[in-house]
Coordinates of C-alpha atoms in Angstrom, one line a residue:
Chain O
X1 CA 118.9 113.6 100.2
X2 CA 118.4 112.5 96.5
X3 CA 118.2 114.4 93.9
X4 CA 117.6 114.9 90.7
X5 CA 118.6 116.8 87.6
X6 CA 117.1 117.6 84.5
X7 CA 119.5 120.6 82.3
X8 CA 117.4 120.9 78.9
X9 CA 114.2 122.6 80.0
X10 CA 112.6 122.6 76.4
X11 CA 113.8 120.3 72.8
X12 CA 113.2 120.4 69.7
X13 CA 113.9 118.1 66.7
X14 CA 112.3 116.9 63.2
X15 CA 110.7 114.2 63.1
X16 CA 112.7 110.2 62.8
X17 CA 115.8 112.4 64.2
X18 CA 117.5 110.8 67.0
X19 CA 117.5 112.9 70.4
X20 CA 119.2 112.9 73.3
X21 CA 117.6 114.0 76.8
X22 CA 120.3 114.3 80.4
X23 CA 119.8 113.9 83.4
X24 CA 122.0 113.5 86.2
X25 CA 121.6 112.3 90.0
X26 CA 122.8 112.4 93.6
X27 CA 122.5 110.1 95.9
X28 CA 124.7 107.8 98.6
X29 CA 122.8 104.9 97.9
X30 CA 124.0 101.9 96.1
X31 CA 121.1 99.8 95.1
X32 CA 118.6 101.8 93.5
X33 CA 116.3 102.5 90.2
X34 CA 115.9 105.0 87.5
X35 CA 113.3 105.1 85.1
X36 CA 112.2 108.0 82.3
X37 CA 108.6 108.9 82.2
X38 CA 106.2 110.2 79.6
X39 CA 104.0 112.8 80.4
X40 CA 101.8 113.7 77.6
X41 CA 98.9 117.0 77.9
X42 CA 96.4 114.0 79.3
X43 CA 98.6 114.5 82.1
X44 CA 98.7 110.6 82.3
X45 CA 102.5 109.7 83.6
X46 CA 103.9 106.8 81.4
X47 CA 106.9 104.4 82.1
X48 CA 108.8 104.3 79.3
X49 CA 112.4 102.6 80.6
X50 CA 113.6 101.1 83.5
X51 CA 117.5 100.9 85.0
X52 CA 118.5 98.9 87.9
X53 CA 121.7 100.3 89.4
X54 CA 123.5 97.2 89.8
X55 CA 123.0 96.0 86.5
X56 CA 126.0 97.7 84.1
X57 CA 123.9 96.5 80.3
X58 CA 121.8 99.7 79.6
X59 CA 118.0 98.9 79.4
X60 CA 116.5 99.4 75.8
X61 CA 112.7 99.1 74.9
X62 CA 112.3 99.5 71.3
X63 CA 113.0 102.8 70.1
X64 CA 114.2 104.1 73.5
X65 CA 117.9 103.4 75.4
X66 CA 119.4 104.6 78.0
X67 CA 123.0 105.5 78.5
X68 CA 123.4 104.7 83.1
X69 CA 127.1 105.9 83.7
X70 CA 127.0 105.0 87.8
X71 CA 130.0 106.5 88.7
X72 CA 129.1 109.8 87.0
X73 CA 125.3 109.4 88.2
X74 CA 124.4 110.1 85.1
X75 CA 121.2 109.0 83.0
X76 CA 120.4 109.8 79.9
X77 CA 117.8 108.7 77.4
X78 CA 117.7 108.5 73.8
X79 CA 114.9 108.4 71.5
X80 CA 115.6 107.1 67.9
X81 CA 113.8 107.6 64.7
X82 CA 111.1 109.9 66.8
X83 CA 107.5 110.0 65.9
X84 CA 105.2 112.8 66.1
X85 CA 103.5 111.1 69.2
X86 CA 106.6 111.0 71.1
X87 CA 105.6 115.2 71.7
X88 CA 106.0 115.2 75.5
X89 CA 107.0 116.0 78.9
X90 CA 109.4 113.6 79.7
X91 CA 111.3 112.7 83.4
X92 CA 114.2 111.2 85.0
X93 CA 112.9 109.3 87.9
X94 CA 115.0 108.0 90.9
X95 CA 113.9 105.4 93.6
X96 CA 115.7 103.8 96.5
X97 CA 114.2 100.8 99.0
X98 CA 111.8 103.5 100.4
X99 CA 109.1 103.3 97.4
X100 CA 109.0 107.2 96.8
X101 CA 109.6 107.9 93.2
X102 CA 111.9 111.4 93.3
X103 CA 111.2 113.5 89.5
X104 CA 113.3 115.9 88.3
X105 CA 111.5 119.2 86.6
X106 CA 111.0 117.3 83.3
X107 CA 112.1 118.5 79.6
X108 CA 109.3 119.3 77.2
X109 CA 110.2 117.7 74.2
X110 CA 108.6 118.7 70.6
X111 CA 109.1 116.3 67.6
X112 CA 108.4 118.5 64.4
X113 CA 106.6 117.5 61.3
Chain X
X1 CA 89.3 98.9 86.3
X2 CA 91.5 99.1 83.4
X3 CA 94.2 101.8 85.1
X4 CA 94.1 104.1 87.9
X5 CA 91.0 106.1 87.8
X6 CA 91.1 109.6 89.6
X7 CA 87.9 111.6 90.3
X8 CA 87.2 114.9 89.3
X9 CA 89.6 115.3 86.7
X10 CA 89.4 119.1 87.5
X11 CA 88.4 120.7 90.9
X12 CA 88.5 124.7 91.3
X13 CA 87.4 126.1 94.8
X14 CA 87.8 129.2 97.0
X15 CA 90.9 130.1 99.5
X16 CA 89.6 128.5 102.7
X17 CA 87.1 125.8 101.6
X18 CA 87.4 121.7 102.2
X19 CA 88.3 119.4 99.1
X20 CA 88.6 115.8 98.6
X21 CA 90.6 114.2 95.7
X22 CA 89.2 110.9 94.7
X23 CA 91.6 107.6 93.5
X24 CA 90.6 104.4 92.6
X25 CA 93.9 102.2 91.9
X26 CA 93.8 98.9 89.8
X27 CA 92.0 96.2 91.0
X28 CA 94.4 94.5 93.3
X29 CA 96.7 96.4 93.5
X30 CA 97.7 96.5 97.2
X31 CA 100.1 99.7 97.1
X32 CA 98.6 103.4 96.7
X33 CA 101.0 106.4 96.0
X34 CA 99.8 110.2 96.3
X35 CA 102.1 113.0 94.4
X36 CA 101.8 116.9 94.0
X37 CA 103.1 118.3 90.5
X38 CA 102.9 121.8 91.4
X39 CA 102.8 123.7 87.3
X40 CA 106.2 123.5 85.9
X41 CA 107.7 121.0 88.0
X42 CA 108.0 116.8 88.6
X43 CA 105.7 115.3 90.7
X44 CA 106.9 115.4 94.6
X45 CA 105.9 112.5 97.1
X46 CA 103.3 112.8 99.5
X47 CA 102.0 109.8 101.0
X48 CA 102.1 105.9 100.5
X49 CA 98.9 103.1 101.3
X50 CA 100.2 99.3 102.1
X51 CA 96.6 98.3 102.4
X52 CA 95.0 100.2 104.8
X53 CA 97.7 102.0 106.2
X54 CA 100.1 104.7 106.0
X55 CA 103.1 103.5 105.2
X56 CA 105.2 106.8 104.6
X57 CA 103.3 109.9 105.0
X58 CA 106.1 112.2 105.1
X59 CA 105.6 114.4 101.9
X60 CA 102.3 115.8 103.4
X61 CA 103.3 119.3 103.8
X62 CA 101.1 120.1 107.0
X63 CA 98.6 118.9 108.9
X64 CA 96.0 120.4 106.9
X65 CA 96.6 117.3 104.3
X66 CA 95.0 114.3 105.1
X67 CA 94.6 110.8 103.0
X68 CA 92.6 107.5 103.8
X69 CA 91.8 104.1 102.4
X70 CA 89.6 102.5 104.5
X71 CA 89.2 99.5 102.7
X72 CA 92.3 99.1 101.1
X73 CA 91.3 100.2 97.4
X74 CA 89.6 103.5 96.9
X75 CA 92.0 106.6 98.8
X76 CA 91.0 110.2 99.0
X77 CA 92.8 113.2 100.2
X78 CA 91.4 115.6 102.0
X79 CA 92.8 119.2 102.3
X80 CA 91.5 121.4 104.7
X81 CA 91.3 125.4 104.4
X82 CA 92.7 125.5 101.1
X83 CA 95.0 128.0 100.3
X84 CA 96.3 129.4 96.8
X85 CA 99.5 127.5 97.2
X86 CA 97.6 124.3 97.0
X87 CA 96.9 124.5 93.4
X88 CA 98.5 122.0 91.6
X89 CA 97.5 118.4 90.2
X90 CA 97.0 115.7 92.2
X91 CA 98.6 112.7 91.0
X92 CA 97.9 109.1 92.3
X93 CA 99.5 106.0 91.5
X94 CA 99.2 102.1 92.4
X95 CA 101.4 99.2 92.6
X96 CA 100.9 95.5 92.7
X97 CA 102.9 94.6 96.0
X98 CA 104.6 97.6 96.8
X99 CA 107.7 96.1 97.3
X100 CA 109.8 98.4 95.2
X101 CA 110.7 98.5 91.8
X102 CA 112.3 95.0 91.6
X103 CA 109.4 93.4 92.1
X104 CA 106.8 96.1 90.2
X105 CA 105.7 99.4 88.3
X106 CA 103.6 102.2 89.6
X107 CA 101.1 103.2 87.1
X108 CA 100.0 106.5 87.3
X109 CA 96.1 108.0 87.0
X110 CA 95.4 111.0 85.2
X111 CA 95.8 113.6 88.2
X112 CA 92.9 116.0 89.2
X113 CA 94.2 119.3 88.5
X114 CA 92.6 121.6 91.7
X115 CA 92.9 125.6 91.1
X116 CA 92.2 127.6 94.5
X117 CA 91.1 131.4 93.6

């Protein structure tokens, strides 16, 4: 079964710091996708990156990269220069062929003023 | 509609009673994704809509969970003799095709959040 892992419970960090958030995975698969959501308190969950497994370039959309290290199943995001709005839940996301997204228990990130 | 639209955006009800959780996905979309987030965790699978049907329903946790789409668009679920353990928010989530990630996204509605005292 997949699953996956999310270590930092709770972050903290002033604001237009750079942060880093893990996350790490199991699975057998081969071909699969990760992604990092945005939860904020509207409860609304937000894509914010993609990563196909079987592409080796890590995605980046604007202020947010990824680091994908497949062989270590790992999945990391950074967020650089953070804003005030960036205050969220945020989770590592797993999906195979089958369509079911798998979360991990999220890390509640604060940007300070 | 704009996004996915999910109706009420808060439910609370009594151990034992009948609920129904409301979603309306984004106009076309063909794909229809119900999750649980139970409070402090991610949201866990519990049923997928290709069209009408039931593609994957194997996240209900009992037979007491139900979901439809009669019409391909609008999906409720239905929970029957609520119990405590059922409170948690109700996420729903629609795709264009639902032919995995390659192809699309799932965007997510707001969630109705159901308390059973």
């Amino acid at each position: 079964a997949q699953t996956v892992t999310q270590s930092q419970p709770e972050m903290s960090v002033q604001e237009a710091e750079t942060v880093t958030l893990s996350c790490t995975y199991d699975t057998s698969e081969n071909n699969y996708y990760l992604f990092w959501y945005k939860q904020p308190p509207s409860r609304q969950m937000i894509l914010v990156i993609r990563q196909e497994a079987y592409k080796q370039q890590n995605a980046t959309e604007n202020r947010f990269s990824v680091n994908f290290q497949k062989a270590a199943k790992s999945f990391s995001l950074k967020i650089s220069d953070s804003q005030l709005g960036d205050t969220a839940m945020y989770f590592c996301a797993f999906m195979n062929r089958d369509d079911k997204i798998i979360f991990g228990k999220g890390t509640r990130l604060h940007i300070l003023p | 509609g704009a996004g996915v639209s999910q109706t009420p955006s808060n439910k609370v009800t009594e151990k034992g009673k009948y609920v129904e959780l409301r979603c309306d996905p984004i106009s076309g979309h063909t794909a229809l994704y119900w999750y649980r987030q139970s409070l402090g965790q991610g949201p866990e699978f519990l049923i997928y809509f290709q069209g009408t049907g039931a593609a994957d329903d194997s996240g209900l946790p009992n037979d007491r969970f139900f979901a439809v789409r009669p019409e391909g668009s609008v999906s409720t679920l239905k929970i029957q003799r609520t119990e405590r353990g059922d409170s948690a928010v109700y996420l729903c989530a629609s795709s264009l095709f639902g032919q995995g990630p390659s192809t699309d996204t799932q965007y997510f509605g707001p969630g109705t959040r159901l308390t059973v005292l």
